[in-house]
Amino acid sequence: MFSEHVQSRSEQQAATRQKVLAAAEQLFRTQGFKATTIRQIAAEANVSTGTVMAVGGKDTLLVSIFDTWITSVHNDRHTELAPSTTTATTEDVLKLFVPFVGYFALDPELSREYTAILVRGNHESVIFRDLALALLAELETVLARSPLPRSQVGPGARTIYLAYLGLLMTASSGAITMPDAADQLRQTIDFVIAQPNGKQ
């Protein structure tokens, strides 16, 4: 009886959190991050402002929205990265990043706010911890099928990952366009895979 009560309470908290995040995302995207207030998010989610603040302030909500979506992409990809005998190409590696680049390009202003929050360093994001490890593992899985020698797979994955983060931050700041960032990432992947010591 007690465990059922705890479980339903935990499920209720998770459902409330999702409702708050959905309301925040909808408002952030329709009227802008800066124009949206906690009071508006509470009204949209049909909860109190205290309930919204229990989930987090605006910065925390935005980081959670992005991190939740990015986490779902990685979770959905476990089955897509099944072992293959075909040699991996630059395009195979680039496919790992397509959902993320597309998501950031969806709303450049919101993406800028997200990266600005991360750069300020006041809010932790799973993209630098758990999700970094997940993406590195995915990169290594694909690069293991490329002409890169086994000893270079790990360093190659880290090089591509760091280039991706840098380009994403640069594009989100508006310094370059997302298509340009994607093209530069393709060039980086080409460079890593086509190194002389990577040729068989």
PDB file of C-alpha atoms in Angstrom:
ATOM      1  CA  MET A   1       0.000   0.000   0.000  1.00  0.00           C
ATOM      2  CA  PHE A   2       2.776   2.437   1.004  1.00  0.00           C
ATOM      3  CA  SER A   3       4.901   1.644  -2.080  1.00  0.00           C
ATOM      4  CA  GLU A   4       1.883   2.181  -4.343  1.00  0.00           C
ATOM      5  CA  HIS A   5       1.340   5.619  -2.769  1.00  0.00           C
ATOM      6  CA  VAL A   6       5.026   6.555  -3.208  1.00  0.00           C
ATOM      7  CA  GLN A   7       5.050   5.328  -6.789  1.00  0.00           C
ATOM      8  CA  SER A   8       1.893   7.229  -7.744  1.00  0.00           C
ATOM      9  CA  ARG A   9       3.269  10.381  -6.070  1.00  0.00           C
ATOM     10  CA  SER A  10       6.548   9.992  -7.980  1.00  0.00           C
ATOM     11  CA  GLU A  11       4.651   9.468 -11.236  1.00  0.00           C
ATOM     12  CA  GLN A  12       2.507  12.513 -10.473  1.00  0.00           C
ATOM     13  CA  GLN A  13       5.625  14.663  -9.916  1.00  0.00           C
ATOM     14  CA  ALA A  14       7.117  13.440 -13.208  1.00  0.00           C
ATOM     15  CA  ALA A  15       3.856  14.213 -15.039  1.00  0.00           C
ATOM     16  CA  THR A  16       3.713  17.693 -13.497  1.00  0.00           C
ATOM     17  CA  ARG A  17       7.337  18.332 -14.488  1.00  0.00           C
ATOM     18  CA  GLN A  18       6.577  17.286 -18.081  1.00  0.00           C
ATOM     19  CA  LYS A  19       3.510  19.539 -18.143  1.00  0.00           C
ATOM     20  CA  VAL A  20       5.585  22.510 -16.932  1.00  0.00           C
ATOM     21  CA  LEU A  21       8.356  21.830 -19.475  1.00  0.00           C
ATOM     22  CA  ALA A  22       5.828  21.477 -22.321  1.00  0.00           C
ATOM     23  CA  ALA A  23       4.148  24.753 -21.346  1.00  0.00           C
ATOM     24  CA  ALA A  24       7.507  26.536 -21.059  1.00  0.00           C
ATOM     25  CA  GLU A  25       8.696  25.258 -24.443  1.00  0.00           C
ATOM     26  CA  GLN A  26       5.460  26.274 -26.147  1.00  0.00           C
ATOM     27  CA  LEU A  27       5.678  29.806 -24.738  1.00  0.00           C
ATOM     28  CA  PHE A  28       9.429  30.141 -25.344  1.00  0.00           C
ATOM     29  CA  ARG A  29       8.908  29.218 -28.991  1.00  0.00           C
ATOM     30  CA  THR A  30       5.779  31.315 -29.633  1.00  0.00           C
ATOM     31  CA  GLN A  31       6.544  34.533 -27.761  1.00  0.00           C
ATOM     32  CA  GLY A  32      10.280  34.290 -27.082  1.00  0.00           C
ATOM     33  CA  PHE A  33      12.386  33.343 -24.082  1.00  0.00           C
ATOM     34  CA  LYS A  34      12.868  36.847 -22.697  1.00  0.00           C
ATOM     35  CA  ALA A  35       9.186  37.808 -23.028  1.00  0.00           C
ATOM     36  CA  THR A  36       7.946  34.697 -21.216  1.00  0.00           C
ATOM     37  CA  THR A  37       7.325  34.915 -17.467  1.00  0.00           C
ATOM     38  CA  ILE A  38       7.077  32.229 -14.802  1.00  0.00           C
ATOM     39  CA  ARG A  39       3.487  33.376 -14.185  1.00  0.00           C
ATOM     40  CA  GLN A  40       2.610  32.745 -17.849  1.00  0.00           C
ATOM     41  CA  ILE A  41       4.197  29.292 -17.739  1.00  0.00           C
ATOM     42  CA  ALA A  42       2.183  28.479 -14.613  1.00  0.00           C
ATOM     43  CA  ALA A  43      -1.049  29.616 -16.280  1.00  0.00           C
ATOM     44  CA  GLU A  44      -0.292  27.643 -19.456  1.00  0.00           C
ATOM     45  CA  ALA A  45       0.494  24.498 -17.428  1.00  0.00           C
ATOM     46  CA  ASN A  46      -2.475  25.115 -15.104  1.00  0.00           C
ATOM     47  CA  VAL A  47      -0.268  24.956 -11.993  1.00  0.00           C
ATOM     48  CA  SER A  48       0.920  27.460  -9.382  1.00  0.00           C
ATOM     49  CA  THR A  49       4.024  29.606  -9.850  1.00  0.00           C
ATOM     50  CA  GLY A  50       5.504  27.732  -6.876  1.00  0.00           C
ATOM     51  CA  THR A  51       5.085  24.453  -8.763  1.00  0.00           C
ATOM     52  CA  VAL A  52       6.892  25.938 -11.765  1.00  0.00           C
ATOM     53  CA  MET A  53       9.722  27.214  -9.541  1.00  0.00           C
ATOM     54  CA  ALA A  54      10.000  23.759  -7.954  1.00  0.00           C
ATOM     55  CA  VAL A  55      10.863  22.494 -11.448  1.00  0.00           C
ATOM     56  CA  GLY A  56      13.187  25.467 -12.005  1.00  0.00           C
ATOM     57  CA  GLY A  57      13.612  29.062 -13.088  1.00  0.00           C
ATOM     58  CA  LYS A  58      13.513  29.998 -16.770  1.00  0.00           C
ATOM     59  CA  ASP A  59      17.174  29.138 -17.408  1.00  0.00           C
ATOM     60  CA  THR A  60      16.803  25.738 -15.745  1.00  0.00           C
ATOM     61  CA  LEU A  61      13.601  25.045 -17.669  1.00  0.00           C
ATOM     62  CA  LEU A  62      15.272  25.833 -21.003  1.00  0.00           C
ATOM     63  CA  VAL A  63      18.287  23.632 -20.253  1.00  0.00           C
ATOM     64  CA  SER A  64      15.917  20.826 -19.199  1.00  0.00           C
ATOM     65  CA  ILE A  65      13.880  21.173 -22.412  1.00  0.00           C
ATOM     66  CA  PHE A  66      16.979  20.832 -24.614  1.00  0.00           C
ATOM     67  CA  ASP A  67      18.572  18.101 -22.479  1.00  0.00           C
ATOM     68  CA  THR A  68      15.365  16.050 -22.361  1.00  0.00           C
ATOM     69  CA  TRP A  69      15.051  16.144 -26.141  1.00  0.00           C
ATOM     70  CA  ILE A  70      18.729  15.315 -26.704  1.00  0.00           C
ATOM     71  CA  THR A  71      18.478  12.414 -24.224  1.00  0.00           C
ATOM     72  CA  SER A  72      15.481  10.993 -26.099  1.00  0.00           C
ATOM     73  CA  VAL A  73      17.469  11.036 -29.371  1.00  0.00           C
ATOM     74  CA  HIS A  74      20.276   9.006 -27.779  1.00  0.00           C
ATOM     75  CA  ASN A  75      17.812   6.578 -26.177  1.00  0.00           C
ATOM     76  CA  ASP A  76      16.025   6.006 -29.492  1.00  0.00           C
ATOM     77  CA  ARG A  77      19.325   5.402 -31.284  1.00  0.00           C
ATOM     78  CA  HIS A  78      20.436   2.270 -29.415  1.00  0.00           C
ATOM     79  CA  THR A  79      18.735   0.034 -31.977  1.00  0.00           C
ATOM     80  CA  GLU A  80      19.916   2.093 -34.959  1.00  0.00           C
ATOM     81  CA  LEU A  81      23.595   1.521 -34.159  1.00  0.00           C
ATOM     82  CA  ALA A  82      23.480  -2.231 -34.684  1.00  0.00           C
ATOM     83  CA  PRO A  83      26.771  -3.821 -35.799  1.00  0.00           C
ATOM     84  CA  SER A  84      27.457  -3.533 -39.515  1.00  0.00           C
ATOM     85  CA  THR A  85      30.120  -4.907 -41.821  1.00  0.00           C
ATOM     86  CA  THR A  86      30.060  -1.986 -44.272  1.00  0.00           C
ATOM     87  CA  THR A  87      32.844   0.589 -44.146  1.00  0.00           C
ATOM     88  CA  ALA A  88      31.699   3.801 -42.493  1.00  0.00           C
ATOM     89  CA  THR A  89      31.933   7.033 -44.478  1.00  0.00           C
ATOM     90  CA  THR A  90      31.900  10.702 -43.525  1.00  0.00           C
ATOM     91  CA  GLU A  91      28.145  10.728 -44.198  1.00  0.00           C
ATOM     92  CA  ASP A  92      27.615   7.835 -41.742  1.00  0.00           C
ATOM     93  CA  VAL A  93      29.376   9.824 -39.022  1.00  0.00           C
ATOM     94  CA  LEU A  94      27.569  13.037 -39.955  1.00  0.00           C
ATOM     95  CA  LYS A  95      24.178  11.282 -39.603  1.00  0.00           C
ATOM     96  CA  LEU A  96      24.803  11.075 -35.854  1.00  0.00           C
ATOM     97  CA  PHE A  97      24.635  14.879 -35.669  1.00  0.00           C
ATOM     98  CA  VAL A  98      21.764  15.583 -38.081  1.00  0.00           C
ATOM     99  CA  PRO A  99      18.981  15.519 -35.426  1.00  0.00           C
ATOM    100  CA  PHE A 100      20.888  17.917 -33.158  1.00  0.00           C
ATOM    101  CA  VAL A 101      21.789  20.400 -35.889  1.00  0.00           C
ATOM    102  CA  GLY A 102      18.170  20.307 -37.083  1.00  0.00           C
ATOM    103  CA  TYR A 103      16.815  20.903 -33.577  1.00  0.00           C
ATOM    104  CA  PHE A 104      19.122  23.869 -32.987  1.00  0.00           C
ATOM    105  CA  ALA A 105      18.234  25.313 -36.412  1.00  0.00           C
ATOM    106  CA  LEU A 106      14.512  25.054 -35.594  1.00  0.00           C
ATOM    107  CA  ASP A 107      14.611  28.151 -33.388  1.00  0.00           C
ATOM    108  CA  PRO A 108      17.946  30.029 -33.598  1.00  0.00           C
ATOM    109  CA  GLU A 109      16.943  32.570 -30.935  1.00  0.00           C
ATOM    110  CA  LEU A 110      16.083  29.872 -28.402  1.00  0.00           C
ATOM    111  CA  SER A 111      19.263  27.969 -29.264  1.00  0.00           C
ATOM    112  CA  ARG A 112      21.262  31.153 -28.625  1.00  0.00           C
ATOM    113  CA  GLU A 113      19.640  31.500 -25.195  1.00  0.00           C
ATOM    114  CA  TYR A 114      20.424  27.865 -24.399  1.00  0.00           C
ATOM    115  CA  THR A 115      24.094  28.131 -25.341  1.00  0.00           C
ATOM    116  CA  ALA A 116      24.414  31.478 -23.507  1.00  0.00           C
ATOM    117  CA  ILE A 117      23.122  29.792 -20.340  1.00  0.00           C
ATOM    118  CA  LEU A 118      25.661  26.979 -20.732  1.00  0.00           C
ATOM    119  CA  VAL A 119      28.516  29.417 -21.393  1.00  0.00           C
ATOM    120  CA  ARG A 120      27.675  31.372 -18.227  1.00  0.00           C
ATOM    121  CA  GLY A 121      28.273  28.119 -16.336  1.00  0.00           C
ATOM    122  CA  ASN A 122      25.499  28.597 -13.775  1.00  0.00           C
ATOM    123  CA  HIS A 123      23.470  25.589 -14.937  1.00  0.00           C
ATOM    124  CA  GLU A 124      24.678  22.058 -15.404  1.00  0.00           C
ATOM    125  CA  SER A 125      23.760  20.218 -18.581  1.00  0.00           C
ATOM    126  CA  VAL A 126      23.904  16.487 -19.214  1.00  0.00           C
ATOM    127  CA  ILE A 127      25.351  17.200 -22.672  1.00  0.00           C
ATOM    128  CA  PHE A 128      28.747  17.641 -20.999  1.00  0.00           C
ATOM    129  CA  ARG A 129      28.416  14.491 -18.865  1.00  0.00           C
ATOM    130  CA  ASP A 130      26.190  11.498 -19.600  1.00  0.00           C
ATOM    131  CA  LEU A 131      25.235  12.622 -23.095  1.00  0.00           C
ATOM    132  CA  ALA A 132      28.841  13.427 -23.971  1.00  0.00           C
ATOM    133  CA  LEU A 133      29.747   9.832 -23.108  1.00  0.00           C
ATOM    134  CA  ALA A 134      26.766   8.529 -25.101  1.00  0.00           C
ATOM    135  CA  LEU A 135      27.695  10.541 -28.203  1.00  0.00           C
ATOM    136  CA  LEU A 136      31.375   9.582 -27.900  1.00  0.00           C
ATOM    137  CA  ALA A 137      30.371   5.903 -27.690  1.00  0.00           C
ATOM    138  CA  GLU A 138      28.160   6.304 -30.769  1.00  0.00           C
ATOM    139  CA  LEU A 139      30.999   8.016 -32.643  1.00  0.00           C
ATOM    140  CA  GLU A 140      33.419   5.241 -31.695  1.00  0.00           C
ATOM    141  CA  THR A 141      30.942   2.598 -32.874  1.00  0.00           C
ATOM    142  CA  VAL A 142      30.735   4.206 -36.316  1.00  0.00           C
ATOM    143  CA  LEU A 143      34.434   5.168 -36.558  1.00  0.00           C
ATOM    144  CA  ALA A 144      35.413   1.568 -35.735  1.00  0.00           C
ATOM    145  CA  ARG A 145      34.006   0.728 -39.190  1.00  0.00           C
ATOM    146  CA  SER A 146      36.018   3.497 -40.901  1.00  0.00           C
ATOM    147  CA  PRO A 147      39.563   3.188 -42.337  1.00  0.00           C
ATOM    148  CA  LEU A 148      40.872   4.708 -39.088  1.00  0.00           C
ATOM    149  CA  PRO A 149      43.231   2.351 -37.187  1.00  0.00           C
ATOM    150  CA  ARG A 150      41.805   0.986 -33.923  1.00  0.00           C
ATOM    151  CA  SER A 151      44.243   3.062 -31.864  1.00  0.00           C
ATOM    152  CA  GLN A 152      42.924   6.265 -33.486  1.00  0.00           C
ATOM    153  CA  VAL A 153      39.184   5.596 -33.028  1.00  0.00           C
ATOM    154  CA  GLY A 154      39.004   7.121 -29.526  1.00  0.00           C
ATOM    155  CA  PRO A 155      41.059  10.248 -30.336  1.00  0.00           C
ATOM    156  CA  GLY A 156      39.149  10.628 -33.619  1.00  0.00           C
ATOM    157  CA  ALA A 157      35.799  10.469 -31.801  1.00  0.00           C
ATOM    158  CA  ARG A 158      36.939  13.095 -29.280  1.00  0.00           C
ATOM    159  CA  THR A 159      38.220  15.395 -32.046  1.00  0.00           C
ATOM    160  CA  ILE A 160      34.906  15.216 -33.912  1.00  0.00           C
ATOM    161  CA  TYR A 161      32.881  15.629 -30.715  1.00  0.00           C
ATOM    162  CA  LEU A 162      34.801  18.751 -29.634  1.00  0.00           C
ATOM    163  CA  ALA A 163      34.544  20.212 -33.143  1.00  0.00           C
ATOM    164  CA  TYR A 164      30.782  19.572 -33.054  1.00  0.00           C
ATOM    165  CA  LEU A 165      30.392  21.354 -29.699  1.00  0.00           C
ATOM    166  CA  GLY A 166      32.452  24.313 -30.850  1.00  0.00           C
ATOM    167  CA  LEU A 167      30.589  24.640 -34.138  1.00  0.00           C
ATOM    168  CA  LEU A 168      27.210  24.291 -32.429  1.00  0.00           C
ATOM    169  CA  MET A 169      28.086  27.041 -29.951  1.00  0.00           C
ATOM    170  CA  THR A 170      29.442  29.259 -32.751  1.00  0.00           C
ATOM    171  CA  ALA A 171      26.351  28.750 -34.913  1.00  0.00           C
ATOM    172  CA  SER A 172      24.014  29.292 -31.960  1.00  0.00           C
ATOM    173  CA  SER A 173      25.725  32.627 -31.256  1.00  0.00           C
ATOM    174  CA  GLY A 174      24.902  33.688 -34.820  1.00  0.00           C
ATOM    175  CA  ALA A 175      28.544  33.939 -35.933  1.00  0.00           C
ATOM    176  CA  ILE A 176      27.939  31.325 -38.669  1.00  0.00           C
ATOM    177  CA  THR A 177      24.817  29.685 -40.063  1.00  0.00           C
ATOM    178  CA  MET A 178      23.752  26.151 -39.144  1.00  0.00           C
ATOM    179  CA  PRO A 179      24.311  24.958 -42.749  1.00  0.00           C
ATOM    180  CA  ASP A 180      27.856  26.389 -42.580  1.00  0.00           C
ATOM    181  CA  ALA A 181      28.400  24.654 -39.235  1.00  0.00           C
ATOM    182  CA  ALA A 182      27.204  21.351 -40.733  1.00  0.00           C
ATOM    183  CA  ASP A 183      29.555  21.824 -43.707  1.00  0.00           C
ATOM    184  CA  GLN A 184      32.529  22.572 -41.436  1.00  0.00           C
ATOM    185  CA  LEU A 185      31.689  19.521 -39.330  1.00  0.00           C
ATOM    186  CA  ARG A 186      31.687  17.420 -42.521  1.00  0.00           C
ATOM    187  CA  GLN A 187      35.148  18.795 -43.350  1.00  0.00           C
ATOM    188  CA  THR A 188      36.394  17.921 -39.848  1.00  0.00           C
ATOM    189  CA  ILE A 189      35.091  14.353 -40.163  1.00  0.00           C
ATOM    190  CA  ASP A 190      36.726  14.063 -43.608  1.00  0.00           C
ATOM    191  CA  PHE A 191      39.998  15.280 -42.109  1.00  0.00           C
ATOM    192  CA  VAL A 192      39.872  12.781 -39.221  1.00  0.00           C
ATOM    193  CA  ILE A 193      38.965   9.764 -41.363  1.00  0.00           C
ATOM    194  CA  ALA A 194      41.334  10.636 -44.235  1.00  0.00           C
ATOM    195  CA  GLN A 195      44.503  11.154 -42.196  1.00  0.00           C
ATOM    196  CA  PRO A 196      47.511   9.371 -43.764  1.00  0.00           C
ATOM    197  CA  ASN A 197      47.806   7.027 -40.772  1.00  0.00           C
ATOM    198  CA  GLY A 198      44.093   6.313 -41.136  1.00  0.00           C
ATOM    199  CA  LYS A 199      44.479   4.805 -44.603  1.00  0.00           C
ATOM    200  CA  GLN A 200      44.730   1.056 -44.926  1.00  0.00           C
TER     201      GLN A 200
END
